[in-house]
Structure formats: structure tokens, C-alpha cells
């Protein structure tokens, strides 16, 4: 924390977490790669979890009236189960395989959405079968590297929810998932004084990012909001693939 260069990038990573919790999905996924420039990815994931949880509290208050209850009933049990699977298989599943799988799914979804952009498709309804699949994958990939956004969006975007409901559902879902990860993370890599002190220093940047993210979400037009979500999803997915190759 005495290195200004590190503090600048770490503050950016925390701010991106806050922006994602304020309603701008996908950008938070950049936080782990940024911190991985200075520390091991595993340590980066562990140190960021308290920042995610604190940002979740603000996000929950901001979107307390905007969420899809039926989707949360489907996604939350599936996501928690995905976290459990990630915990039990942490020593057997490589980060490389997960990154490649998530990246390919995200790219495939965005390309298909753009291919059909001139067609008028009615919003799809929440479905238990798809929700359990994508929710489970989201919880699993979130446990591995805080990268649960692409599977979540693949499931929810076709429903064409309003941007506030979309953002609120995302915030509530990942708030539960992040709490579910707290015990397993501590069991796999116990929190030390360095991680906790590092997280405490970065929390103000995350809180500012959360408020800014909520403000931008309200100001951006619905059409452009979801276009940027898709662009962000594509960019993150390509980055995950590039890290593997």
C-alpha cells in the first residue's frame, strides 16, 4: 500500500467493483486481472471478496425495490449450489478450463444476439431448467474468479427486463453468492492481516464506484444500456479466452 503505482491500480480495481454493484455489470470482472498484475490471482480473489460484500450492501439499498422475484427464486439456489461445487472441486478444476468455458459461452451469446438484432423477438419467460443451469454456472465461475457475470447475463438478457430490474436482480443475486463464498474462501486460504488491511484501504473507492454506477445506470437510455452490457460481455469473454491461449 506504500507503492503509489500499486495503490492507483488497486483503487481502480475497487472502483470497478463498485461500478458493477451500482448497476453497470461486467466491469467488475476486470478487478481480478488488474490486481493479478501485482499478486497471485488467488490472493487477488480473496482480497477482493470483502470489497464485493461491502459494495453489495450499498447496492442492495439502491435497488431494494427493483428486482425480479421469480428469477431470484430460481437463480439463488442454483448459484449457491454452484459455489458449493466450486469449493468441493477447487483442487481438481483448473482456472484455465473455467476461463475458456465462460469466455466461449459469452462470445457465443453476444454474436448470436447481434446476428438476430434486426429480428423482433418477444421477451422470454423465466424458466427453471435454464435458470438452474446458468445460475449454477454463474455461482461456480464466480467462486473460481469472481467471473459469474457472463452465465448470468446469458440467462437474463433474453428476458428483456427493464434496466433497473436487470441491475437490481444482478445485485441481489451476487450479494447472496458473495456471502456464500466467504466461508469456503477462508477455509481454502485463511484471511491474513495483509489481505484485510488491503481491503479496508480500498473500500472507500468501491463505495464511491457504487454510487457513481447507480447514477450512470439511471442516466443511460435503456437501449444503450443493454448495448453496453453486450459490448462489455464480449470484451470480458474475449479477455478470458486470450488469457488461456
PDB file of C-alpha atoms in Angstrom:
ATOM      1  CA  UNK A   1       0.000   0.000   0.000  1.00  0.00           C
ATOM      2  CA  UNK A   2       3.046   2.277   0.222  1.00  0.00           C
ATOM      3  CA  UNK A   3       3.584   1.944  -3.527  1.00  0.00           C
ATOM      4  CA  UNK A   4       1.629   4.740  -5.289  1.00  0.00           C
ATOM      5  CA  UNK A   5       1.628   2.773  -8.547  1.00  0.00           C
ATOM      6  CA  UNK A   6       0.024  -0.229  -6.887  1.00  0.00           C
ATOM      7  CA  UNK A   7      -2.450   1.922  -4.945  1.00  0.00           C
ATOM      8  CA  UNK A   8      -3.593   3.624  -8.154  1.00  0.00           C
ATOM      9  CA  UNK A   9      -4.365   0.345  -9.887  1.00  0.00           C
ATOM     10  CA  UNK A  10      -5.838  -1.249  -6.759  1.00  0.00           C
ATOM     11  CA  UNK A  11      -8.139   1.767  -6.314  1.00  0.00           C
ATOM     12  CA  UNK A  12      -9.232   1.375  -9.942  1.00  0.00           C
ATOM     13  CA  UNK A  13      -9.991  -2.315  -9.342  1.00  0.00           C
ATOM     14  CA  UNK A  14     -12.087  -1.464  -6.261  1.00  0.00           C
ATOM     15  CA  UNK A  15     -13.879   1.313  -8.129  1.00  0.00           C
ATOM     16  CA  UNK A  16     -14.781  -1.104 -10.922  1.00  0.00           C
ATOM     17  CA  UNK A  17     -16.253  -3.485  -8.347  1.00  0.00           C
ATOM     18  CA  UNK A  18     -18.362  -0.602  -7.057  1.00  0.00           C
ATOM     19  CA  UNK A  19     -19.499   0.377 -10.563  1.00  0.00           C
ATOM     20  CA  UNK A  20     -20.677  -3.182 -11.192  1.00  0.00           C
ATOM     21  CA  UNK A  21     -22.638  -3.206  -7.936  1.00  0.00           C
ATOM     22  CA  UNK A  22     -24.139   0.165  -8.812  1.00  0.00           C
ATOM     23  CA  UNK A  23     -25.720  -1.329 -11.922  1.00  0.00           C
ATOM     24  CA  UNK A  24     -23.014  -1.491 -14.599  1.00  0.00           C
ATOM     25  CA  UNK A  25     -22.457  -5.245 -14.992  1.00  0.00           C
ATOM     26  CA  UNK A  26     -19.295  -6.949 -16.341  1.00  0.00           C
ATOM     27  CA  UNK A  27     -16.888  -4.132 -15.441  1.00  0.00           C
ATOM     28  CA  UNK A  28     -16.254  -5.664 -12.019  1.00  0.00           C
ATOM     29  CA  UNK A  29     -14.726  -8.694 -13.723  1.00  0.00           C
ATOM     30  CA  UNK A  30     -11.728  -6.552 -14.646  1.00  0.00           C
ATOM     31  CA  UNK A  31     -10.773  -6.186 -10.987  1.00  0.00           C
ATOM     32  CA  UNK A  32      -9.123  -9.595 -10.559  1.00  0.00           C
ATOM     33  CA  UNK A  33      -6.968  -9.281 -13.716  1.00  0.00           C
ATOM     34  CA  UNK A  34      -5.863  -5.797 -12.604  1.00  0.00           C
ATOM     35  CA  UNK A  35      -4.797  -6.923  -9.119  1.00  0.00           C
ATOM     36  CA  UNK A  36      -3.176 -10.019 -10.633  1.00  0.00           C
ATOM     37  CA  UNK A  37      -0.562  -7.666 -12.073  1.00  0.00           C
ATOM     38  CA  UNK A  38       0.749  -7.249  -8.519  1.00  0.00           C
ATOM     39  CA  UNK A  39      -0.126 -10.501  -6.728  1.00  0.00           C
ATOM     40  CA  UNK A  40      -1.242 -14.063  -7.350  1.00  0.00           C
ATOM     41  CA  UNK A  41      -4.762 -14.401  -8.807  1.00  0.00           C
ATOM     42  CA  UNK A  42      -5.821 -16.490  -5.799  1.00  0.00           C
ATOM     43  CA  UNK A  43      -4.746 -13.785  -3.361  1.00  0.00           C
ATOM     44  CA  UNK A  44      -6.442 -11.143  -5.518  1.00  0.00           C
ATOM     45  CA  UNK A  45      -9.732 -13.072  -5.465  1.00  0.00           C
ATOM     46  CA  UNK A  46      -9.582 -13.483  -1.684  1.00  0.00           C
ATOM     47  CA  UNK A  47      -8.707  -9.836  -1.021  1.00  0.00           C
ATOM     48  CA  UNK A  48     -11.495  -8.539  -3.255  1.00  0.00           C
ATOM     49  CA  UNK A  49     -14.283 -10.555  -1.623  1.00  0.00           C
ATOM     50  CA  UNK A  50     -14.761  -8.186   1.376  1.00  0.00           C
ATOM     51  CA  UNK A  51     -14.868  -5.283  -1.088  1.00  0.00           C
ATOM     52  CA  UNK A  52     -17.574  -7.063  -3.077  1.00  0.00           C
ATOM     53  CA  UNK A  53     -19.588  -7.710   0.075  1.00  0.00           C
ATOM     54  CA  UNK A  54     -19.388  -4.095   1.324  1.00  0.00           C
ATOM     55  CA  UNK A  55     -20.369  -2.845  -2.139  1.00  0.00           C
ATOM     56  CA  UNK A  56     -23.248  -5.332  -2.138  1.00  0.00           C
ATOM     57  CA  UNK A  57     -24.707  -3.670   0.959  1.00  0.00           C
ATOM     58  CA  UNK A  58     -24.891  -0.313  -0.808  1.00  0.00           C
ATOM     59  CA  UNK A  59     -26.232  -1.946  -3.972  1.00  0.00           C
ATOM     60  CA  UNK A  60     -28.944  -3.758  -2.025  1.00  0.00           C
ATOM     61  CA  UNK A  61     -30.176  -0.459  -0.613  1.00  0.00           C
ATOM     62  CA  UNK A  62     -30.057   1.274  -4.013  1.00  0.00           C
ATOM     63  CA  UNK A  63     -32.064  -1.486  -5.753  1.00  0.00           C
ATOM     64  CA  UNK A  64     -34.207  -2.672  -2.848  1.00  0.00           C
ATOM     65  CA  UNK A  65     -37.401  -2.093  -4.886  1.00  0.00           C
ATOM     66  CA  UNK A  66     -36.141  -3.193  -8.317  1.00  0.00           C
ATOM     67  CA  UNK A  67     -35.671  -6.907  -8.894  1.00  0.00           C
ATOM     68  CA  UNK A  68     -37.283  -9.954 -10.467  1.00  0.00           C
ATOM     69  CA  UNK A  69     -38.508 -12.185  -7.639  1.00  0.00           C
ATOM     70  CA  UNK A  70     -39.201 -15.211  -9.843  1.00  0.00           C
ATOM     71  CA  UNK A  71     -35.697 -15.121 -11.290  1.00  0.00           C
ATOM     72  CA  UNK A  72     -34.117 -14.814  -7.867  1.00  0.00           C
ATOM     73  CA  UNK A  73     -36.112 -17.835  -6.654  1.00  0.00           C
ATOM     74  CA  UNK A  74     -34.577 -19.839  -9.476  1.00  0.00           C
ATOM     75  CA  UNK A  75     -31.081 -18.392  -9.617  1.00  0.00           C
ATOM     76  CA  UNK A  76     -30.118 -18.118  -5.947  1.00  0.00           C
ATOM     77  CA  UNK A  77     -30.413 -21.846  -5.038  1.00  0.00           C
ATOM     78  CA  UNK A  78     -28.632 -22.751  -8.281  1.00  0.00           C
ATOM     79  CA  UNK A  79     -25.888 -20.179  -7.669  1.00  0.00           C
ATOM     80  CA  UNK A  80     -25.269 -21.333  -4.095  1.00  0.00           C
ATOM     81  CA  UNK A  81     -25.071 -24.918  -5.350  1.00  0.00           C
ATOM     82  CA  UNK A  82     -22.530 -23.734  -7.952  1.00  0.00           C
ATOM     83  CA  UNK A  83     -20.432 -22.179  -5.171  1.00  0.00           C
ATOM     84  CA  UNK A  84     -20.558 -25.472  -3.273  1.00  0.00           C
ATOM     85  CA  UNK A  85     -19.417 -27.398  -6.351  1.00  0.00           C
ATOM     86  CA  UNK A  86     -16.594 -24.898  -6.879  1.00  0.00           C
ATOM     87  CA  UNK A  87     -15.484 -25.360  -3.272  1.00  0.00           C
ATOM     88  CA  UNK A  88     -15.557 -29.159  -3.428  1.00  0.00           C
ATOM     89  CA  UNK A  89     -13.724 -29.294  -6.760  1.00  0.00           C
ATOM     90  CA  UNK A  90     -11.284 -26.417  -6.178  1.00  0.00           C
ATOM     91  CA  UNK A  91      -8.291 -28.747  -6.267  1.00  0.00           C
ATOM     92  CA  UNK A  92      -9.473 -30.616  -9.370  1.00  0.00           C
ATOM     93  CA  UNK A  93     -10.728 -27.922 -11.753  1.00  0.00           C
ATOM     94  CA  UNK A  94      -8.190 -25.637 -13.405  1.00  0.00           C
ATOM     95  CA  UNK A  95      -8.724 -21.899 -13.761  1.00  0.00           C
ATOM     96  CA  UNK A  96      -7.783 -22.308 -17.418  1.00  0.00           C
ATOM     97  CA  UNK A  97     -10.687 -24.632 -18.214  1.00  0.00           C
ATOM     98  CA  UNK A  98     -13.205 -22.417 -16.431  1.00  0.00           C
ATOM     99  CA  UNK A  99     -11.964 -19.251 -18.147  1.00  0.00           C
ATOM    100  CA  UNK A 100     -12.163 -20.881 -21.573  1.00  0.00           C
ATOM    101  CA  UNK A 101     -15.662 -22.254 -20.978  1.00  0.00           C
ATOM    102  CA  UNK A 102     -17.047 -18.968 -19.668  1.00  0.00           C
ATOM    103  CA  UNK A 103     -15.351 -16.972 -22.409  1.00  0.00           C
ATOM    104  CA  UNK A 104     -16.728 -19.149 -25.198  1.00  0.00           C
ATOM    105  CA  UNK A 105     -20.251 -19.006 -23.767  1.00  0.00           C
ATOM    106  CA  UNK A 106     -20.150 -15.223 -23.537  1.00  0.00           C
ATOM    107  CA  UNK A 107     -18.829 -14.736 -27.077  1.00  0.00           C
ATOM    108  CA  UNK A 108     -21.371 -17.180 -28.489  1.00  0.00           C
ATOM    109  CA  UNK A 109     -24.270 -15.447 -26.792  1.00  0.00           C
ATOM    110  CA  UNK A 110     -23.283 -11.935 -27.923  1.00  0.00           C
ATOM    111  CA  UNK A 111     -22.620 -12.968 -31.518  1.00  0.00           C
ATOM    112  CA  UNK A 112     -25.976 -14.731 -31.673  1.00  0.00           C
ATOM    113  CA  UNK A 113     -27.734 -11.679 -30.180  1.00  0.00           C
ATOM    114  CA  UNK A 114     -26.131  -9.398 -32.766  1.00  0.00           C
ATOM    115  CA  UNK A 115     -26.994 -11.800 -35.578  1.00  0.00           C
ATOM    116  CA  UNK A 116     -30.647 -11.590 -34.558  1.00  0.00           C
ATOM    117  CA  UNK A 117     -30.699  -7.860 -33.708  1.00  0.00           C
ATOM    118  CA  UNK A 118     -32.878  -6.975 -36.724  1.00  0.00           C
ATOM    119  CA  UNK A 119     -35.429  -9.592 -35.784  1.00  0.00           C
ATOM    120  CA  UNK A 120     -38.107  -8.740 -33.274  1.00  0.00           C
ATOM    121  CA  UNK A 121     -38.192 -11.419 -30.606  1.00  0.00           C
ATOM    122  CA  UNK A 122     -40.667 -11.363 -27.767  1.00  0.00           C
ATOM    123  CA  UNK A 123     -39.153 -11.428 -24.283  1.00  0.00           C
ATOM    124  CA  UNK A 124     -38.717 -14.955 -22.999  1.00  0.00           C
ATOM    125  CA  UNK A 125     -40.105 -16.021 -19.644  1.00  0.00           C
ATOM    126  CA  UNK A 126     -38.123 -17.141 -16.613  1.00  0.00           C
ATOM    127  CA  UNK A 127     -37.567 -20.901 -16.809  1.00  0.00           C
ATOM    128  CA  UNK A 128     -36.436 -23.279 -14.102  1.00  0.00           C
ATOM    129  CA  UNK A 129     -34.392 -25.529 -16.400  1.00  0.00           C
ATOM    130  CA  UNK A 130     -32.343 -22.728 -17.963  1.00  0.00           C
ATOM    131  CA  UNK A 131     -32.191 -20.776 -14.720  1.00  0.00           C
ATOM    132  CA  UNK A 132     -30.778 -23.712 -12.777  1.00  0.00           C
ATOM    133  CA  UNK A 133     -28.161 -24.352 -15.482  1.00  0.00           C
ATOM    134  CA  UNK A 134     -26.957 -20.781 -15.938  1.00  0.00           C
ATOM    135  CA  UNK A 135     -27.363 -19.893 -12.269  1.00  0.00           C
ATOM    136  CA  UNK A 136     -25.237 -22.881 -11.275  1.00  0.00           C
ATOM    137  CA  UNK A 137     -22.553 -21.969 -13.813  1.00  0.00           C
ATOM    138  CA  UNK A 138     -22.629 -18.391 -12.592  1.00  0.00           C
ATOM    139  CA  UNK A 139     -22.111 -19.407  -8.966  1.00  0.00           C
ATOM    140  CA  UNK A 140     -19.336 -21.826  -9.944  1.00  0.00           C
ATOM    141  CA  UNK A 141     -17.417 -19.332 -12.098  1.00  0.00           C
ATOM    142  CA  UNK A 142     -17.951 -16.594  -9.506  1.00  0.00           C
ATOM    143  CA  UNK A 143     -16.325 -18.828  -6.907  1.00  0.00           C
ATOM    144  CA  UNK A 144     -13.334 -19.506  -9.158  1.00  0.00           C
ATOM    145  CA  UNK A 145     -12.527 -15.929 -10.179  1.00  0.00           C
ATOM    146  CA  UNK A 146     -15.444 -13.517  -9.480  1.00  0.00           C
ATOM    147  CA  UNK A 147     -16.439 -14.106 -13.124  1.00  0.00           C
ATOM    148  CA  UNK A 148     -20.092 -15.061 -12.734  1.00  0.00           C
ATOM    149  CA  UNK A 149     -21.418 -12.288 -14.968  1.00  0.00           C
ATOM    150  CA  UNK A 150     -21.444 -13.951 -18.421  1.00  0.00           C
ATOM    151  CA  UNK A 151     -23.596 -17.005 -17.486  1.00  0.00           C
ATOM    152  CA  UNK A 152     -25.964 -14.777 -15.512  1.00  0.00           C
ATOM    153  CA  UNK A 153     -26.378 -12.427 -18.465  1.00  0.00           C
ATOM    154  CA  UNK A 154     -26.801 -15.245 -20.978  1.00  0.00           C
ATOM    155  CA  UNK A 155     -29.849 -16.324 -18.959  1.00  0.00           C
ATOM    156  CA  UNK A 156     -31.324 -12.923 -18.085  1.00  0.00           C
ATOM    157  CA  UNK A 157     -30.747 -10.714 -21.139  1.00  0.00           C
ATOM    158  CA  UNK A 158     -33.267 -12.559 -23.404  1.00  0.00           C
ATOM    159  CA  UNK A 159     -35.999 -11.698 -20.890  1.00  0.00           C
ATOM    160  CA  UNK A 160     -35.631  -8.003 -21.835  1.00  0.00           C
ATOM    161  CA  UNK A 161     -36.213  -6.727 -18.310  1.00  0.00           C
ATOM    162  CA  UNK A 162     -36.034  -3.006 -17.610  1.00  0.00           C
ATOM    163  CA  UNK A 163     -32.502  -1.840 -16.854  1.00  0.00           C
ATOM    164  CA  UNK A 164     -33.373  -1.114 -13.196  1.00  0.00           C
ATOM    165  CA  UNK A 165     -34.854  -4.594 -12.678  1.00  0.00           C
ATOM    166  CA  UNK A 166     -31.943  -6.173 -14.544  1.00  0.00           C
ATOM    167  CA  UNK A 167     -29.408  -4.292 -12.393  1.00  0.00           C
ATOM    168  CA  UNK A 168     -31.314  -4.977  -9.174  1.00  0.00           C
ATOM    169  CA  UNK A 169     -31.672  -8.689  -9.888  1.00  0.00           C
ATOM    170  CA  UNK A 170     -27.946  -8.884 -10.627  1.00  0.00           C
ATOM    171  CA  UNK A 171     -27.071  -7.018  -7.424  1.00  0.00           C
ATOM    172  CA  UNK A 172     -29.269  -9.171  -5.181  1.00  0.00           C
ATOM    173  CA  UNK A 173     -28.160 -12.435  -6.791  1.00  0.00           C
ATOM    174  CA  UNK A 174     -24.447 -11.740  -6.464  1.00  0.00           C
ATOM    175  CA  UNK A 175     -24.843 -10.352  -2.945  1.00  0.00           C
ATOM    176  CA  UNK A 176     -26.079 -13.789  -1.843  1.00  0.00           C
ATOM    177  CA  UNK A 177     -23.396 -15.565  -3.879  1.00  0.00           C
ATOM    178  CA  UNK A 178     -20.608 -13.460  -2.365  1.00  0.00           C
ATOM    179  CA  UNK A 179     -21.824 -14.194   1.167  1.00  0.00           C
ATOM    180  CA  UNK A 180     -21.913 -17.897   0.303  1.00  0.00           C
ATOM    181  CA  UNK A 181     -18.262 -17.701  -0.790  1.00  0.00           C
ATOM    182  CA  UNK A 182     -16.996 -16.170   2.449  1.00  0.00           C
ATOM    183  CA  UNK A 183     -16.640 -19.410   4.443  1.00  0.00           C
ATOM    184  CA  UNK A 184     -15.179 -21.529   1.626  1.00  0.00           C
ATOM    185  CA  UNK A 185     -12.649 -18.832   0.718  1.00  0.00           C
ATOM    186  CA  UNK A 186     -11.461 -18.588   4.312  1.00  0.00           C
ATOM    187  CA  UNK A 187     -11.203 -22.366   4.507  1.00  0.00           C
ATOM    188  CA  UNK A 188      -9.142 -22.604   1.307  1.00  0.00           C
ATOM    189  CA  UNK A 189      -6.955 -19.571   2.058  1.00  0.00           C
ATOM    190  CA  UNK A 190      -7.401 -18.095   5.553  1.00  0.00           C
ATOM    191  CA  UNK A 191      -7.609 -14.312   5.616  1.00  0.00           C
ATOM    192  CA  UNK A 192      -4.429 -12.676   6.856  1.00  0.00           C
ATOM    193  CA  UNK A 193      -3.745  -9.197   8.160  1.00  0.00           C
ATOM    194  CA  UNK A 194      -2.347  -8.096   4.792  1.00  0.00           C
ATOM    195  CA  UNK A 195      -5.489  -9.052   2.868  1.00  0.00           C
ATOM    196  CA  UNK A 196      -7.822  -7.457   5.403  1.00  0.00           C
ATOM    197  CA  UNK A 197      -5.786  -4.244   5.617  1.00  0.00           C
ATOM    198  CA  UNK A 198      -5.602  -4.062   1.836  1.00  0.00           C
ATOM    199  CA  UNK A 199      -9.373  -4.500   1.576  1.00  0.00           C
ATOM    200  CA  UNK A 200     -10.064  -1.830   4.209  1.00  0.00           C
ATOM    201  CA  UNK A 201      -7.963   0.748   2.358  1.00  0.00           C
ATOM    202  CA  UNK A 202      -9.810   0.060  -0.916  1.00  0.00           C
ATOM    203  CA  UNK A 203     -13.387   0.049   0.424  1.00  0.00           C
ATOM    204  CA  UNK A 204     -13.937   3.852   0.044  1.00  0.00           C
ATOM    205  CA  UNK A 205     -13.084   3.613  -3.656  1.00  0.00           C
ATOM    206  CA  UNK A 206     -15.606   0.789  -4.064  1.00  0.00           C
ATOM    207  CA  UNK A 207     -18.345   2.749  -2.266  1.00  0.00           C
ATOM    208  CA  UNK A 208     -17.788   5.771  -4.497  1.00  0.00           C
ATOM    209  CA  UNK A 209     -17.926   3.499  -7.543  1.00  0.00           C
ATOM    210  CA  UNK A 210     -21.231   2.019  -6.379  1.00  0.00           C
ATOM    211  CA  UNK A 211     -22.919   5.411  -6.123  1.00  0.00           C
ATOM    212  CA  UNK A 212     -21.476   6.533  -9.471  1.00  0.00           C
ATOM    213  CA  UNK A 213     -22.616   3.288 -11.101  1.00  0.00           C
ATOM    214  CA  UNK A 214     -26.188   3.774  -9.868  1.00  0.00           C
ATOM    215  CA  UNK A 215     -26.199   7.357 -11.149  1.00  0.00           C
ATOM    216  CA  UNK A 216     -24.946   6.329 -14.598  1.00  0.00           C
ATOM    217  CA  UNK A 217     -27.459   3.480 -14.761  1.00  0.00           C
ATOM    218  CA  UNK A 218     -30.330   5.925 -14.257  1.00  0.00           C
ATOM    219  CA  UNK A 219     -28.972   8.327 -16.873  1.00  0.00           C
ATOM    220  CA  UNK A 220     -28.171   5.882 -19.685  1.00  0.00           C
ATOM    221  CA  UNK A 221     -31.047   5.128 -22.086  1.00  0.00           C
ATOM    222  CA  UNK A 222     -32.352   1.555 -21.921  1.00  0.00           C
ATOM    223  CA  UNK A 223     -31.291   0.679 -25.475  1.00  0.00           C
ATOM    224  CA  UNK A 224     -27.752   1.935 -24.970  1.00  0.00           C
ATOM    225  CA  UNK A 225     -27.542   0.358 -21.519  1.00  0.00           C
ATOM    226  CA  UNK A 226     -28.065  -3.140 -22.889  1.00  0.00           C
ATOM    227  CA  UNK A 227     -25.822  -2.476 -25.889  1.00  0.00           C
ATOM    228  CA  UNK A 228     -23.014  -1.585 -23.500  1.00  0.00           C
ATOM    229  CA  UNK A 229     -23.781  -4.662 -21.410  1.00  0.00           C
ATOM    230  CA  UNK A 230     -23.340  -6.804 -24.521  1.00  0.00           C
ATOM    231  CA  UNK A 231     -20.147  -4.989 -25.530  1.00  0.00           C
ATOM    232  CA  UNK A 232     -18.772  -5.412 -22.016  1.00  0.00           C
ATOM    233  CA  UNK A 233     -19.729  -9.083 -22.001  1.00  0.00           C
ATOM    234  CA  UNK A 234     -17.954  -9.612 -25.334  1.00  0.00           C
ATOM    235  CA  UNK A 235     -14.819  -7.758 -24.200  1.00  0.00           C
ATOM    236  CA  UNK A 236     -14.539  -9.690 -20.939  1.00  0.00           C
ATOM    237  CA  UNK A 237     -15.233 -13.007 -22.676  1.00  0.00           C
ATOM    238  CA  UNK A 238     -12.519 -12.349 -25.258  1.00  0.00           C
ATOM    239  CA  UNK A 239     -10.114 -11.418 -22.473  1.00  0.00           C
ATOM    240  CA  UNK A 240     -10.821 -14.682 -20.653  1.00  0.00           C
ATOM    241  CA  UNK A 241     -10.143 -16.627 -23.851  1.00  0.00           C
ATOM    242  CA  UNK A 242      -6.966 -14.631 -24.532  1.00  0.00           C
ATOM    243  CA  UNK A 243      -5.654 -15.478 -21.060  1.00  0.00           C
ATOM    244  CA  UNK A 244      -5.954 -19.169 -21.881  1.00  0.00           C
ATOM    245  CA  UNK A 245      -4.359 -19.059 -25.344  1.00  0.00           C
TER     246      UNK A 245
END
